[in-house]
Short mmCIF file of C-alpha atoms in Angstrom, two decimals:
data_model
loop_
_atom_site.label_atom_id
_atom_site.label_comp_id
_atom_site.label_asym_id
_atom_site.label_seq_id
_atom_site.Cartn_x
_atom_site.Cartn_y
_atom_site.Cartn_z
CA UNK A 19 -4.65 19.57 6.36
CA UNK A 20 -4.13 20.60 2.76
CA UNK A 21 -4.69 17.74 0.30
CA UNK A 22 -6.51 15.70 2.93
CA UNK A 23 -9.53 17.67 4.19
CA UNK A 24 -10.95 18.48 0.73
CA UNK A 25 -10.88 14.81 -0.18
CA UNK A 26 -12.83 13.86 2.95
CA UNK A 27 -15.60 16.37 2.21
CA UNK A 28 -18.86 14.50 2.71
CA UNK A 29 -20.72 16.83 0.29
CA UNK A 30 -18.36 15.82 -2.50
CA UNK A 31 -18.77 12.16 -1.59
CA UNK A 32 -22.56 12.61 -1.87
CA UNK A 33 -22.19 14.33 -5.26
CA UNK A 34 -20.06 11.55 -6.74
CA UNK A 35 -22.32 8.91 -5.17
CA UNK A 36 -25.31 10.54 -6.90
CA UNK A 37 -23.43 10.40 -10.24
CA UNK A 38 -22.65 6.72 -9.72
CA UNK A 39 -26.30 6.05 -8.89
CA UNK A 40 -27.36 7.82 -12.10
CA UNK A 41 -25.05 5.95 -14.47
CA UNK A 42 -25.28 2.44 -12.99
CA UNK A 43 -27.74 0.22 -14.84
CA UNK A 44 -26.32 -3.24 -14.18
CA UNK A 45 -24.53 -5.15 -11.40
CA UNK A 46 -20.77 -4.60 -11.33
CA UNK A 47 -18.03 -6.14 -9.17
CA UNK A 48 -14.94 -4.01 -8.62
CA UNK A 49 -11.79 -4.94 -6.70
CA UNK A 50 -9.73 -2.35 -4.84
CA UNK A 51 -6.17 -3.63 -4.85
CA UNK A 52 -4.76 -1.88 -1.83
CA UNK A 53 -5.54 -2.66 1.80
CA UNK A 54 -5.28 1.05 2.57
CA UNK A 55 -8.22 1.60 0.21
CA UNK A 56 -10.13 -1.25 1.92
CA UNK A 57 -9.68 0.50 5.25
CA UNK A 58 -10.96 3.82 3.87
CA UNK A 59 -13.97 2.06 2.34
CA UNK A 60 -14.82 0.46 5.69
CA UNK A 61 -13.89 3.47 7.83
CA UNK A 62 -16.08 5.89 5.89
CA UNK A 63 -18.80 3.35 5.12
CA UNK A 64 -18.40 4.01 1.39
CA UNK A 65 -20.20 0.84 0.30
CA UNK A 66 -23.36 2.39 1.77
CA UNK A 67 -23.04 5.33 -0.65
CA UNK A 68 -23.09 2.97 -3.63
CA UNK A 69 -26.05 1.42 -5.40
CA UNK A 70 -26.74 -2.18 -4.31
CA UNK A 71 -25.75 -3.26 -7.80
CA UNK A 72 -22.14 -2.21 -7.18
CA UNK A 73 -20.13 -4.71 -5.19
CA UNK A 74 -16.63 -4.01 -3.89
CA UNK A 75 -14.28 -6.91 -3.25
CA UNK A 76 -11.03 -6.54 -1.43
CA UNK A 77 -7.69 -7.30 -3.02
CA UNK A 78 -4.33 -8.70 -1.97
CA UNK A 79 -2.65 -5.33 -1.36
CA UNK A 80 -1.63 -5.92 2.22
CA UNK A 81 2.10 -6.68 2.36
CA UNK A 82 1.93 -7.80 5.97
CA UNK A 83 -0.85 -10.26 5.04
CA UNK A 84 0.97 -11.87 2.13
CA UNK A 85 4.34 -12.26 3.85
CA UNK A 86 4.91 -16.04 3.99
CA UNK A 87 4.66 -17.77 7.34
CA UNK A 88 8.08 -19.24 6.73
CA UNK A 89 9.69 -15.79 6.53
CA UNK A 90 7.96 -14.72 9.75
CA UNK A 91 9.34 -17.85 11.44
CA UNK A 92 12.77 -16.94 10.06
CA UNK A 93 12.49 -13.42 11.47
CA UNK A 94 11.47 -14.81 14.87
CA UNK A 95 14.38 -17.27 14.80
CA UNK A 96 16.80 -14.48 13.79
CA UNK A 97 15.59 -12.30 16.64
CA UNK A 98 16.66 -15.04 19.08
CA UNK A 99 20.34 -14.56 18.17
CA UNK A 100 21.94 -12.58 21.04
CA UNK A 101 23.95 -10.42 18.62
CA UNK A 102 20.97 -9.55 16.37
CA UNK A 103 18.75 -6.47 16.50
CA UNK A 104 15.60 -7.27 14.49
CA UNK A 105 13.75 -4.27 13.05
CA UNK A 106 10.56 -3.85 11.06
CA UNK A 107 7.41 -1.79 10.63
CA UNK A 108 5.01 -1.96 13.58
CA UNK A 109 2.37 -4.22 12.01
CA UNK A 110 4.90 -6.97 11.37
CA UNK A 111 5.54 -7.53 15.08
CA UNK A 112 2.08 -8.90 15.82
CA UNK A 113 1.65 -11.16 12.80
CA UNK A 114 1.50 -14.74 14.01
CA UNK A 115 4.23 -17.13 12.92
CA UNK A 116 3.85 -20.88 13.41
CA UNK A 117 4.23 -20.70 17.17
CA UNK A 118 4.94 -17.13 18.19
CA UNK A 119 5.35 -13.58 16.91
CA UNK A 120 8.05 -10.92 17.08
CA UNK A 121 6.31 -9.07 19.89
CA UNK A 122 6.46 -12.18 22.09
CA UNK A 123 10.11 -12.62 21.13
CA UNK A 124 10.71 -9.12 22.41
CA UNK A 125 8.88 -9.92 25.64
CA UNK A 126 11.23 -12.89 26.06
CA UNK A 127 14.25 -10.60 25.81
CA UNK A 128 15.07 -10.40 22.10
CA UNK A 129 16.03 -6.97 20.77
CA UNK A 130 13.14 -6.27 18.38
CA UNK A 131 12.53 -2.67 17.35
CA UNK A 132 9.80 -0.87 15.41
CA UNK A 133 11.07 1.58 12.81
CA UNK A 134 9.28 4.22 10.77
CA UNK A 135 11.73 4.26 7.87
CA UNK A 136 14.34 1.87 6.43
CA UNK A 137 16.78 4.80 6.73
CA UNK A 138 16.27 4.71 10.52
CA UNK A 139 17.68 1.16 10.51
CA UNK A 140 20.99 2.51 9.23
CA UNK A 141 21.17 4.81 12.25
CA UNK A 142 20.58 1.83 14.57
CA UNK A 143 23.32 -0.10 12.77
CA UNK A 144 25.76 2.81 13.11
CA UNK A 145 24.96 3.19 16.81
CA UNK A 146 25.40 -0.54 17.47
CA UNK A 147 28.61 -1.61 15.71
CA UNK A 148 28.86 -4.80 17.77
CA UNK A 149 25.42 -6.02 16.68
CA UNK A 150 24.00 -7.36 13.43
CA UNK A 151 21.00 -5.25 12.52
CA UNK A 152 18.40 -6.97 10.33
CA UNK A 153 15.46 -5.18 8.69
CA UNK A 154 12.44 -7.36 7.93
CA UNK A 155 11.70 -5.66 4.61
CA UNK A 156 8.09 -5.94 3.53
CA UNK A 157 6.04 -3.89 1.11
CA UNK A 158 5.06 -3.33 -2.50
CA UNK A 159 6.68 -1.14 -5.13
CA UNK A 160 5.82 1.86 -2.93
CA UNK A 161 8.19 0.77 -0.18
CA UNK A 162 10.87 -1.30 -1.94
CA UNK A 163 12.74 1.70 -3.47
CA UNK A 164 13.24 3.16 0.02
CA UNK A 165 14.72 -0.15 1.16
CA UNK A 166 16.91 -0.16 -1.95
CA UNK A 167 18.06 3.32 -0.99
CA UNK A 168 18.98 2.11 2.52
CA UNK A 169 20.95 -0.83 1.06
CA UNK A 170 22.79 1.50 -1.34
CA UNK A 171 23.55 3.95 1.46
CA UNK A 172 24.84 1.13 3.69
CA UNK A 173 27.21 0.08 0.90
CA UNK A 174 28.33 3.62 0.22
CA UNK A 175 28.95 4.55 3.85
CA UNK A 176 30.55 1.22 4.82
CA UNK A 177 27.83 0.02 7.20
CA UNK A 178 28.54 -3.72 7.17
CA UNK A 179 26.36 -4.82 10.11
CA UNK A 180 23.09 -4.15 8.25
CA UNK A 181 21.09 -6.69 6.26
CA UNK A 182 17.52 -7.25 5.12
CA UNK A 183 15.15 -10.21 5.27
CA UNK A 184 13.45 -9.51 1.97
CA UNK A 185 9.71 -10.03 1.46
CA UNK A 186 8.97 -7.43 -1.19
CA UNK A 187 6.14 -8.19 -3.58
CA UNK A 188 4.88 -6.72 -6.87
CA UNK A 189 1.31 -5.77 -7.79
CA UNK A 190 0.90 -6.48 -11.55
CA UNK A 191 1.81 -10.22 -11.28
CA UNK A 192 -0.77 -10.55 -8.47
CA UNK A 193 -3.47 -8.98 -10.67
CA UNK A 194 -2.63 -11.45 -13.44
CA UNK A 195 -2.78 -14.30 -10.91
CA UNK A 196 -6.22 -13.20 -9.69
CA UNK A 197 -7.54 -12.81 -13.23
CA UNK A 198 -6.44 -16.34 -14.11
CA UNK A 199 -8.43 -17.89 -11.22
CA UNK A 200 -11.32 -20.09 -12.38
CA UNK A 201 -14.66 -18.36 -11.93
CA UNK A 202 -13.16 -14.91 -11.33
CA UNK A 203 -15.97 -12.35 -11.11
CA UNK A 204 -14.01 -9.11 -10.95
CA UNK A 205 -14.98 -6.65 -13.69
CA UNK A 206 -12.85 -3.65 -12.80
CA UNK A 207 -9.78 -2.78 -10.74
CA UNK A 208 -8.98 0.24 -8.62
CA UNK A 209 -5.18 0.26 -8.92
CA UNK A 210 -3.16 1.20 -5.84
CA UNK A 211 -2.37 4.91 -6.11
CA UNK A 212 0.89 4.95 -4.21
CA UNK A 213 2.34 1.93 -6.00
CA UNK A 214 1.59 3.88 -9.20
CA UNK A 215 3.17 7.05 -7.75
CA UNK A 216 6.45 5.15 -8.06
CA UNK A 217 5.81 2.80 -10.99
CA UNK A 218 3.45 4.90 -13.10
CA UNK A 219 0.66 3.03 -14.84
CA UNK A 220 2.16 2.04 -18.17
CA UNK A 221 2.35 -1.60 -16.97
CA UNK A 222 -1.44 -1.76 -16.66
CA UNK A 223 -2.31 -1.16 -20.32
CA UNK A 224 -1.40 -4.77 -21.14
CA UNK A 225 -3.59 -6.02 -18.25
CA UNK A 226 -6.58 -3.88 -19.27
CA UNK A 227 -6.27 -5.09 -22.85
CA UNK A 228 -5.62 -8.78 -22.15
CA UNK A 229 -8.46 -9.22 -19.65
CA UNK A 230 -10.73 -6.55 -21.19
CA UNK A 231 -11.06 -4.90 -17.81
CA UNK A 232 -10.98 -1.25 -16.74
CA UNK A 233 -8.06 -0.35 -14.47
CA UNK A 234 -8.40 3.00 -12.70
CA UNK A 235 -5.52 4.42 -10.67
CA UNK A 236 -7.14 5.47 -7.41
CA UNK A 237 -6.13 7.32 -4.25
CA UNK A 238 -7.03 6.68 -0.64
CA UNK A 239 -9.36 9.39 0.60
CA UNK A 240 -13.15 8.93 0.31
CA UNK A 241 -13.48 11.40 -2.59
CA UNK A 242 -10.59 9.70 -4.40
CA UNK A 243 -12.09 6.25 -3.97
CA UNK A 244 -15.57 7.24 -5.18
CA UNK A 245 -14.00 9.09 -8.12
CA UNK A 246 -12.12 5.88 -9.01
CA UNK A 247 -15.31 3.83 -8.74
CA UNK A 248 -17.20 6.39 -10.86
CA UNK A 249 -14.57 6.27 -13.61
CA UNK A 250 -14.58 2.45 -13.52
CA UNK A 251 -18.37 2.26 -13.85
CA UNK A 252 -18.36 4.85 -16.65
CA UNK A 253 -16.10 2.48 -18.58
CA UNK A 254 -18.09 -0.64 -17.69
CA UNK A 255 -21.41 0.93 -18.67
CA UNK A 256 -20.01 2.06 -22.03
CA UNK A 257 -18.23 -1.25 -22.74
CA UNK A 258 -14.72 0.20 -22.47
CA UNK A 259 -11.68 -1.34 -20.83
CA UNK A 260 -8.65 0.87 -20.58
CA UNK A 261 -6.41 2.45 -17.97
CA UNK A 262 -7.57 5.70 -16.43
CA UNK A 263 -6.03 7.90 -13.75
CA UNK A 264 -8.26 9.19 -10.95
CA UNK A 265 -5.28 10.27 -8.82
CA UNK A 266 -3.64 12.82 -11.09
CA UNK A 267 -2.35 15.02 -8.29
CA UNK A 268 0.09 12.26 -7.28
CA UNK A 269 0.42 9.82 -10.19
CA UNK A 270 1.78 10.21 -13.72
CA UNK A 271 1.89 7.63 -16.51
CA UNK A 272 5.65 7.18 -16.29
CA UNK A 273 5.90 7.36 -12.48
CA UNK A 274 9.02 8.29 -10.55
CA UNK A 275 11.90 7.22 -12.81
CA UNK A 276 14.80 7.77 -10.33
CA UNK A 277 12.95 5.63 -7.76
CA UNK A 278 12.31 2.90 -10.37
CA UNK A 279 16.02 2.97 -11.32
CA UNK A 280 17.01 2.62 -7.67
CA UNK A 281 14.58 -0.28 -7.25
CA UNK A 282 15.89 -2.20 -10.26
CA UNK A 283 19.54 -1.48 -9.48
CA UNK A 284 19.31 -3.22 -6.11
CA UNK A 285 16.52 -5.77 -6.63
CA UNK A 286 15.44 -8.17 -9.35
CA UNK A 287 12.07 -9.90 -9.88
CA UNK A 288 11.70 -13.43 -8.52
CA UNK A 289 8.93 -16.01 -8.19
CA UNK A 290 7.63 -15.52 -4.67
CA UNK A 291 5.33 -17.28 -2.25
CA UNK A 292 2.36 -15.13 -1.21
CA UNK A 293 0.88 -16.22 2.10
CA UNK A 294 -2.43 -17.97 1.56
CA UNK A 295 -2.21 -17.64 -2.22
CA UNK A 296 0.83 -19.65 -3.31
CA UNK A 297 3.77 -18.92 -5.58
CA UNK A 298 3.19 -16.01 -7.98
CA UNK A 299 5.46 -15.99 -11.01
CA UNK A 300 7.60 -12.86 -10.89
CA UNK A 301 5.53 -11.77 -7.90
CA UNK A 302 8.38 -10.65 -5.68
CA UNK A 303 11.79 -9.05 -5.47
CA UNK A 304 15.16 -10.34 -4.28
CA UNK A 305 18.49 -8.60 -3.80
CA UNK A 306 20.74 -8.80 -6.83
CA UNK A 307 23.96 -10.81 -6.38
CA UNK A 308 26.02 -7.60 -6.12
CA UNK A 309 24.14 -6.89 -2.88
CA UNK A 310 24.35 -10.45 -1.46
CA UNK A 311 26.29 -9.17 1.57
CA UNK A 312 23.08 -7.40 2.68
CA UNK A 313 20.86 -10.48 2.32
CA UNK A 314 20.01 -11.97 5.74
CA UNK A 315 18.95 -15.25 4.14
CA UNK A 316 22.47 -15.68 2.77
CA UNK A 317 24.21 -14.41 5.94
CA UNK A 318 22.40 -16.51 8.53
CA UNK A 319 21.61 -20.26 8.68
CA UNK A 320 17.88 -20.08 7.87
CA UNK A 321 17.56 -22.77 5.22
CA UNK A 322 15.97 -25.41 7.45
CA UNK A 323 12.99 -23.36 8.56
CA UNK A 324 9.78 -24.58 6.90
CA UNK A 325 6.19 -23.78 7.90
CA UNK A 326 2.62 -24.92 7.27
CA UNK A 327 -0.36 -22.54 7.21
CA UNK A 328 -2.75 -22.87 10.19
CA UNK A 329 -6.18 -24.45 9.62
CA UNK A 330 -9.33 -22.40 10.10
CA UNK A 331 -8.02 -19.28 8.36
CA UNK A 332 -9.31 -18.41 4.88
CA UNK A 333 -6.87 -15.51 4.36
CA UNK A 334 -5.96 -16.80 0.89
CA UNK A 335 -9.56 -16.65 -0.33
CA UNK A 336 -10.03 -13.21 1.21
CA UNK A 337 -6.84 -11.84 -0.35
CA UNK A 338 -7.97 -13.02 -3.78
CA UNK A 339 -11.43 -11.49 -3.42
CA UNK A 340 -13.14 -14.90 -3.38
CA UNK A 341 -14.66 -14.37 0.06
CA UNK A 342 -15.29 -11.47 2.42
CA UNK A 343 -14.06 -11.52 6.03
CA UNK A 344 -17.55 -11.90 7.53
CA UNK A 345 -17.99 -15.10 5.49
CA UNK A 346 -15.28 -16.78 7.60
CA UNK A 347 -16.57 -18.98 10.45
CA UNK A 348 -13.63 -17.90 12.64
CA UNK A 349 -14.21 -14.14 12.10
CA UNK A 350 -14.87 -12.27 15.34
CA UNK A 351 -15.10 -15.48 17.39
CA UNK A 352 -11.94 -17.59 17.27
CA UNK A 353 -10.12 -14.88 15.32
CA UNK A 354 -9.98 -11.31 16.66
CA UNK A 355 -7.30 -8.57 16.55
CA UNK A 356 -6.24 -9.60 20.08
CA UNK A 357 -5.96 -13.25 19.10
CA UNK A 358 -5.55 -13.36 15.31
CA UNK A 359 -5.45 -16.61 13.35
CA UNK A 360 -4.12 -14.92 10.24
CA UNK A 361 -2.36 -11.75 9.18
CA UNK A 362 -5.41 -9.94 7.66
CA UNK A 363 -6.82 -9.64 11.20
CA UNK A 364 -3.59 -7.98 12.41
CA UNK A 365 -2.44 -5.56 9.79
CA UNK A 366 -3.66 -1.98 9.61
CA UNK A 367 -4.35 -2.81 5.96
CA UNK A 368 -5.88 -6.24 6.48
CA UNK A 369 -9.48 -6.69 5.29
CA UNK A 370 -10.45 -8.72 8.38
CA UNK A 371 -9.12 -6.04 10.70
CA UNK A 372 -11.04 -3.37 8.73
CA UNK A 373 -14.30 -5.35 9.00
CA UNK A 374 -13.73 -5.96 12.71
CA UNK A 375 -12.96 -2.30 13.45
CA UNK A 376 -15.63 -0.64 11.35
CA UNK A 377 -18.52 -3.08 11.04
CA UNK A 378 -21.73 -1.54 12.31
CA UNK A 379 -22.65 1.91 11.05
CA UNK A 380 -21.98 3.56 14.43
CA UNK A 381 -18.28 2.87 13.93
CA UNK A 382 -18.09 4.46 10.48
CA UNK A 383 -16.98 8.05 9.98
CA UNK A 384 -19.95 9.07 7.87
CA UNK A 385 -21.68 5.96 6.68
CA UNK A 386 -25.43 6.10 6.25
CA UNK A 387 -27.62 4.03 8.53
CA UNK B 5 1.75 0.01 4.46
CA UNK B 6 1.32 1.88 1.23
CA UNK B 7 -0.12 4.92 2.94
CA UNK B 8 1.51 8.25 2.17
CA UNK B 9 0.86 11.64 3.72
CA UNK B 10 0.99 15.06 2.05
CA UNK B 11 3.39 17.55 3.62
CA UNK B 12 4.77 21.00 2.84
CA UNK B 13 8.49 21.42 2.18
CA UNK B 14 9.98 23.93 4.63
CA UNK B 15 13.67 23.66 3.72
CA UNK B 16 15.91 21.53 1.53
CA UNK B 17 19.39 20.17 2.33
CA UNK B 18 21.13 18.90 -0.79
CA UNK B 19 24.65 18.75 0.70
CA UNK B 20 24.79 14.96 0.19
CA UNK B 21 24.16 14.31 -3.53
CA UNK B 22 23.09 10.70 -2.76
CA UNK B 23 20.72 11.59 0.05
CA UNK B 24 18.91 14.86 -0.52
CA UNK B 25 16.83 15.65 2.57
CA UNK B 26 14.08 18.15 3.42
CA UNK B 27 12.26 19.44 6.47
CA UNK B 28 8.62 18.72 5.75
CA UNK B 29 5.63 19.97 7.71
CA UNK B 30 2.68 17.62 8.32
CA UNK B 31 0.02 19.62 10.17
CA UNK B 32 1.88 20.83 13.25
CA UNK B 33 4.75 18.35 12.99
CA UNK B 34 8.00 18.82 11.07
CA UNK B 35 9.94 15.73 9.97
CA UNK B 36 13.10 14.98 8.02
CA UNK B 37 12.13 13.36 4.74
CA UNK B 38 14.41 12.05 2.01
CA UNK B 39 13.61 13.84 -1.27
CA UNK B 40 16.33 12.18 -3.34
CA UNK B 41 14.03 11.28 -6.24
CA UNK B 42 12.14 14.57 -6.56
CA UNK B 43 13.29 16.91 -9.31
CA UNK B 44 12.68 20.67 -9.26
CA UNK B 45 11.72 20.73 -5.61
CA UNK B 46 11.22 24.12 -3.99
CA UNK B 47 10.25 25.24 -0.52
CA UNK B 48 6.48 25.58 -0.34
CA UNK B 49 5.92 22.55 -2.59
CA UNK B 50 3.87 19.64 -1.29
CA UNK B 51 5.19 16.08 -1.42
CA UNK B 52 3.68 12.69 -0.57
CA UNK B 53 5.82 11.02 2.10
CA UNK B 54 5.97 7.28 2.71
CA UNK B 55 8.31 5.58 5.25
CA UNK B 56 10.43 8.73 5.48
CA UNK B 57 10.88 9.14 1.73
CA UNK B 58 9.03 11.38 -0.75
CA UNK B 59 7.21 9.38 -3.45
CA UNK B 60 6.28 12.34 -5.62
CA UNK B 61 5.43 16.01 -5.63
CA UNK B 62 1.73 16.87 -5.36
CA UNK B 63 0.61 18.36 -8.67
CA UNK B 64 -1.21 21.39 -7.27
CA UNK B 65 -2.62 22.42 -10.63
CA UNK B 66 -4.17 18.99 -11.17
CA UNK B 67 -5.59 19.03 -7.63
CA UNK B 68 -7.16 22.47 -8.20
CA UNK B 69 -8.71 21.50 -11.53
CA UNK B 70 -10.13 18.22 -10.18
CA UNK B 71 -11.64 19.82 -7.10
CA UNK B 72 -13.09 22.69 -9.12
CA UNK B 73 -14.67 20.17 -11.48
CA UNK B 74 -16.32 18.45 -8.51
CA UNK B 75 -17.59 21.72 -7.09
CA UNK B 76 -18.92 22.67 -10.53
CA UNK B 77 -20.70 19.32 -10.65
CA UNK B 78 -22.40 20.29 -7.39
CA UNK B 79 -23.50 23.62 -8.86
CA UNK B 80 -24.91 21.90 -11.95
CA UNK B 81 -26.72 19.28 -9.86
CA UNK B 82 -28.12 22.05 -7.66
CA UNK B 83 -29.46 24.02 -10.69
CA UNK B 84 -30.83 20.87 -12.27
CA UNK B 85 -32.66 19.88 -9.12
CA UNK B 86 -34.09 23.34 -8.52
#
């Protein structure tokens, strides 16, 4: 496919890898923000193309993983209402809550549906006027504008049986949170390309300057990721720390302004709990008061639901790049994709799931042995 | 979650000013994608689609220049090594 195949070309990966090898003189630790990038790195065995001096650590960019346990419990509780149709993206159904998950709720008779797009939820709401249709809205700045669009459309077309359980989160506050951790060892960031497709990268100049750290906007295919790493190491080796764009075919400095306007018209920033990490100041979004009639937390009695994280899962440390999945004593034994302890083992973007699926060179697309 | 897929715009329906839609081809599959936030969109353009909505147009000129630079790098490396 155009704009995919060229960027999976192993020859080009080898060329960029050779460049990285040539310019790297010292050890460097780089964090890729997005879980989609983590999966590409594991799937294609990209770490094996890098010099041993270059270490990749995996970031918090997995919306499913950072959705608070309490909200998952709320979604499960909501799905038990006989007049509710609960909808979400596929990954969300298998994430464990305190005692169950949405998939098990469905098996017990709740109406829980997987959707591809928030706009599909409006169709379900229209087709089921006697039901209350709730969308469990997760995702970063990439996804939130589409949910905002669905909320706006619902208002405009008079769909009053649609609401959202909002768990949207924002990337820049999470980067600041990680950089303020004691003993942080990250020296460069690969920024999440599709978040930047919407938001641009003007927000990252302040981060690069404040923490004296290169931030390179990076795509998701193997060639994109190695190009991002190459540009990061070029900066590190020459003592620079600014924002660079290695995903110019999709990302511009200012981003997609109409999408940003839609996002900020419907949502406003809020302090938000990130699962395993804690509250991040300004780290999430909530519906503005004008859209309160679409807020499931205000429409349904959910206030009493509280939850505690399970023991034996180090998801928080993994999401902050402090540990890697294979450093967890539960990894692959007590915790597997079939029986996950935490969300990173479930999600298609979770680091634990990526390690489980692709560990061992025979499982990698073109990793070296 | 943040994954987006490139697709080619086959046709555009801008009859609803608040919900501009397009038929977009991904390999052999054609899907309806909302293109509300994409200015100057024409059939034949490529967009990046995420959860049924276009994030941005693919800048084909940028893609061509970047790939050519990589292929040039290969040529240079080849000459250097030989």
